[in-house]
Amino acid sequence: MVGRNQQAGMKIDLLSEQQAKVILPQLIVLLQDAVDSGASVGFLPPLAPEVAEDYWAGVLKEMAQGTRILLVASEVDEIVGAVQLELATRQNALHRAEVQKLFVHRRFRNQGIARLLMSAVENAAREAGRTLLALDTQRGSAAEKLYAKYGYTQAGIIPQYARGADGMLHDTVVFYRLL
Ligand SMILES: CC(C)(COP(=O)(O)OP(=O)(O)OC[C@H]1O[C@@H](n2cnc3c(N)ncnc32)[C@H](O)[C@@H]1OP(=O)(O)O)[C@@H](O)C(=O)NCCC(=O)NCCS
C-alpha cells in the first residue's frame, strides 16, 4: 500500500501484473465508466467489454516488461480509481515518464481520490528515478483544472487533438512537472 485517505478503508496500491490480472473485471468497469462519463481517455462511448479487455491486456504486458506502473485506489474491495505511469525507455529519456489514464469512478468523485492518486504516482516516479513528468488532457476538463492546481506547468495547447463523445474535435493541453 502506498497511501491512505482520511476516509476509512480507502487506499492506494501499486499493483504487480499478477495483482492487476485478478482485478481485470473491475478495471474494465472502471474504464467503461470513465469513457461513458465523457472522459477523453482514448476511447468513445459505448466502450465494448472486449475492447476494454484488449486495452488492459496491453497495459498488463507493459507492466510485465517493467515499462508501465499501475496504481489503483480501492475502498474495501472495490476499485474506485486508477492512474498509470509510462516509463520512457529511450536511452536519452530514462529520467522522464508520462502520467496517463487518471480516472475515478463517477460514484467516488470529489472525495480527494485523484489527489491521492497523483501524489502516489509522483512518489512512484521518484522511486523509479524519474525527474520529469509529462501529461496531456482535454482543454476545459476537470482534469485540466486539477493538474494546474497540483503544480503542473502548461507547455501548450494542441488544437483539435482528439474527438469527443459529442463528435467534435477538442483541443488538448500539454503539461509537465519537474519533480
Ligand atoms: C478528473 C478526475 C480524475 C478527478 O477525480 P476526483 O477524485 O473527483 O478529484 P479530487 O476529488 O481528488 O479533486 C482533485 C482536485 O481537483 C478539483 N476538481 C475535481 N473535479 C473538479 C471539477 N469537475 N471542476 C473543477 N475542479 C475539480 C478539486 O477541487 C480538487 O482540488 P483540491 O485538491 O484543491 O480540493 C475525475 O473527474 C475523472 O475521473 N474524470 C474522468 C477521467 C478524466 O478526465 N481523466 C483525466 C484524463 S487526462
Coordinates of C-alpha atoms and ligand atoms in Angstrom, one line a residue:
M1 CA 0.0 0.0 0.0
V2 CA 1.4 3.4 -0.9
G3 CA -1.2 5.8 0.5
R4 CA -4.3 6.0 2.6
N5 CA -7.1 8.6 2.8
Q6 CA -8.6 10.1 5.9
Q7 CA -11.7 8.2 4.9
A8 CA -11.7 4.8 6.5
G9 CA -11.0 1.9 4.1
M10 CA -9.6 4.0 1.1
K11 CA -6.1 3.0 0.0
I12 CA -3.8 3.3 -3.0
D13 CA -1.8 0.4 -4.2
L14 CA 0.9 -0.1 -6.8
L15 CA -0.1 -3.4 -8.5
S16 CA 2.0 -6.2 -9.9
E17 CA 0.9 -7.6 -13.3
Q18 CA -0.5 -10.6 -11.4
Q19 CA -2.5 -8.5 -9.0
A20 CA -3.9 -6.5 -11.9
K21 CA -4.9 -9.6 -13.7
V22 CA -7.0 -10.7 -10.6
I23 CA -9.0 -7.4 -10.7
L24 CA -9.3 -7.2 -14.5
P25 CA -13.1 -7.2 -14.5
Q26 CA -13.1 -4.2 -12.1
L27 CA -10.5 -2.4 -14.3
I28 CA -12.8 -3.0 -17.3
V29 CA -15.8 -1.5 -15.5
L30 CA -13.6 1.5 -14.3
L31 CA -12.5 2.3 -17.9
Q32 CA -16.1 1.9 -19.2
D33 CA -17.3 4.3 -16.5
A34 CA -14.7 6.9 -17.4
V35 CA -15.5 6.6 -21.2
D36 CA -19.2 6.8 -20.5
S37 CA -18.7 9.9 -18.4
G38 CA -17.2 11.6 -21.5
A39 CA -13.6 11.4 -20.4
S40 CA -11.0 11.9 -23.2
V41 CA -9.0 8.7 -22.5
G42 CA -8.6 7.3 -26.0
F43 CA -12.0 5.7 -26.5
L44 CA -15.5 6.8 -27.4
P45 CA -18.7 5.5 -25.7
P46 CA -20.1 3.0 -25.6
L47 CA -16.9 1.0 -24.9
A48 CA -17.4 -2.7 -25.6
P49 CA -16.0 -5.0 -22.8
E50 CA -13.8 -6.8 -25.4
V51 CA -12.2 -3.6 -26.4
A52 CA -11.6 -2.6 -22.8
E53 CA -10.2 -6.0 -22.1
D54 CA -7.8 -5.8 -25.0
Y55 CA -6.7 -2.4 -23.8
W56 CA -5.9 -3.7 -20.3
A57 CA -4.1 -6.8 -21.8
G58 CA -1.7 -4.3 -23.4
V59 CA -1.3 -2.5 -20.1
L60 CA -0.5 -5.8 -18.3
K61 CA 2.0 -6.7 -20.9
E62 CA 3.9 -3.4 -20.4
M63 CA 3.7 -3.8 -16.6
A64 CA 5.4 -7.2 -17.0
Q65 CA 8.1 -5.6 -19.2
G66 CA 8.6 -3.0 -16.5
T67 CA 7.8 -0.1 -18.7
R68 CA 4.4 0.8 -17.1
I69 CA 3.2 1.3 -13.5
L70 CA -0.4 1.0 -12.4
L71 CA -1.7 2.4 -9.2
V72 CA -5.3 1.8 -8.1
A73 CA -7.5 3.4 -5.4
S74 CA -9.7 0.9 -3.6
E75 CA -12.4 1.1 -0.9
V76 CA -12.7 -2.1 0.9
D77 CA -12.6 -4.5 -2.1
E78 CA -13.9 -2.1 -4.8
I79 CA -11.6 -0.5 -7.3
V80 CA -12.7 3.2 -7.4
G81 CA -9.9 4.9 -9.3
A82 CA -6.6 4.4 -11.2
V83 CA -3.6 6.1 -12.7
Q84 CA -0.7 4.9 -14.8
L85 CA 2.9 5.9 -15.4
E86 CA 4.5 5.1 -18.7
L87 CA 8.3 5.0 -18.2
A88 CA 10.2 6.3 -21.2
T89 CA 12.7 3.7 -22.4
R90 CA 14.9 5.6 -24.9
Q91 CA 18.5 6.0 -23.8
N92 CA 18.2 9.7 -23.6
A93 CA 14.8 9.7 -21.8
L94 CA 15.3 7.5 -18.8
H95 CA 14.7 10.5 -16.5
R96 CA 11.1 11.0 -17.7
A97 CA 7.7 9.4 -17.6
E98 CA 4.2 10.2 -18.8
V99 CA 1.2 10.2 -16.4
Q100 CA -1.8 8.6 -18.2
K101 CA -5.3 7.5 -17.6
L102 CA -6.1 9.1 -14.3
F103 CA -9.7 8.3 -13.6
V104 CA -12.0 8.0 -10.6
H105 CA -15.4 6.2 -10.8
R106 CA -18.2 8.7 -11.0
R107 CA -19.7 7.4 -7.7
F108 CA -16.5 8.3 -5.9
R109 CA -15.5 11.7 -7.4
N110 CA -14.9 14.9 -5.4
Q111 CA -13.6 13.0 -2.4
G112 CA -10.0 13.7 -2.9
I113 CA -9.2 10.3 -4.6
A114 CA -7.5 11.9 -7.7
R115 CA -5.4 14.0 -5.4
L116 CA -4.2 10.8 -3.6
L117 CA -3.5 9.0 -6.9
M118 CA -1.5 12.0 -8.2
S119 CA 0.6 12.1 -5.1
A120 CA 1.2 8.4 -5.2
V121 CA 2.1 8.4 -8.9
E122 CA 4.6 11.2 -8.3
N123 CA 6.2 9.2 -5.5
A124 CA 6.3 6.1 -7.7
A125 CA 8.0 8.2 -10.4
R126 CA 10.6 9.4 -8.0
E127 CA 11.3 5.9 -6.8
A128 CA 11.7 4.9 -10.5
G129 CA 14.3 7.6 -10.8
R130 CA 12.2 9.8 -13.0
T131 CA 12.5 13.6 -12.6
L132 CA 10.3 14.9 -15.3
L133 CA 6.6 14.1 -15.7
A134 CA 4.5 15.0 -18.8
L135 CA 0.8 14.5 -19.4
D136 CA -2.0 15.9 -21.6
T137 CA -5.7 16.4 -21.1
Q138 CA -8.7 17.8 -22.8
R139 CA -8.9 21.6 -22.6
G140 CA -11.7 22.7 -20.3
S141 CA -11.9 19.4 -18.5
A142 CA -11.9 18.9 -14.7
A143 CA -8.5 17.2 -15.1
E144 CA -7.1 20.4 -16.6
K145 CA -8.0 22.4 -13.5
L146 CA -6.7 19.6 -11.3
Y147 CA -3.2 19.5 -12.9
A148 CA -2.8 23.3 -12.9
K149 CA -3.7 23.2 -9.2
Y150 CA -1.2 20.5 -8.4
G151 CA 2.0 22.2 -9.7
Y152 CA 1.9 21.2 -13.4
T153 CA 3.0 23.8 -15.9
Q154 CA 1.1 24.3 -19.1
A155 CA 3.5 23.7 -22.0
G156 CA 1.0 24.5 -24.7
I157 CA -2.3 23.7 -26.4
I158 CA -2.7 21.5 -29.5
P159 CA -6.0 22.4 -31.3
Q160 CA -8.4 19.7 -32.5
Y161 CA -6.4 16.9 -30.9
A162 CA -9.0 14.3 -30.2
R163 CA -12.6 13.6 -31.0
G164 CA -15.0 13.7 -28.1
A165 CA -18.2 11.8 -27.3
D166 CA -20.1 14.8 -28.8
G167 CA -18.5 14.1 -32.2
M168 CA -16.5 17.3 -32.1
L169 CA -12.7 17.7 -32.2
H170 CA -11.3 19.1 -28.9
D171 CA -8.1 20.8 -28.0
T172 CA -5.6 19.2 -25.7
V173 CA -3.5 20.9 -23.1
V174 CA 0.1 19.6 -22.6
F175 CA 1.5 19.8 -19.0
Y176 CA 4.8 19.0 -17.4
R177 CA 6.2 18.9 -13.9
L178 CA 9.8 18.7 -12.7
L179 CA 10.0 16.6 -9.6
Ligands
LIG1 C1 -10.6 14.4 -13.2 C2 -10.9 13.3 -12.1 C3 -9.8 12.2 -12.1 C4 -10.9 14.0 -10.7 O1 -11.1 13.0 -9.7 P1 -11.6 13.3 -8.3 O2 -11.3 12.1 -7.4 O3 -13.1 13.7 -8.4 O4 -10.8 14.6 -7.9 P2 -10.4 15.1 -6.4 O5 -11.7 14.9 -5.6 O6 -9.2 14.4 -5.9 O7 -10.1 16.6 -6.7 C5 -8.8 17.0 -7.0 C6 -8.8 18.5 -7.2 O8 -9.4 18.7 -8.5 C7 -10.5 19.6 -8.3 N1 -11.6 19.1 -9.1 C8 -12.1 17.9 -9.2 N2 -13.2 17.8 -10.0 C9 -13.3 19.1 -10.5 C10 -14.2 19.7 -11.4 N3 -15.2 19.0 -12.0 N4 -14.1 21.0 -11.6 C11 -13.1 21.8 -11.0 N5 -12.2 21.3 -10.1 C12 -12.3 19.9 -9.9 C13 -10.9 19.5 -6.8 O9 -11.5 20.7 -6.4 C14 -9.6 19.2 -6.1 O10 -8.9 20.3 -5.8 P3 -8.4 20.4 -4.3 O11 -7.4 19.3 -4.0 O12 -7.7 21.8 -4.2 O13 -9.6 20.3 -3.4 C15 -12.3 12.7 -12.3 O14 -13.2 13.7 -12.5 C16 -12.4 11.8 -13.5 O15 -12.1 10.6 -13.4 N6 -12.7 12.3 -14.7 C17 -12.8 11.5 -15.9 C18 -11.5 11.0 -16.4 C19 -10.6 12.1 -16.8 O16 -11.0 13.0 -17.5 N7 -9.3 11.9 -16.6 C20 -8.3 12.7 -17.0 C21 -7.6 12.1 -18.2 S1 -6.1 13.0 -18.5

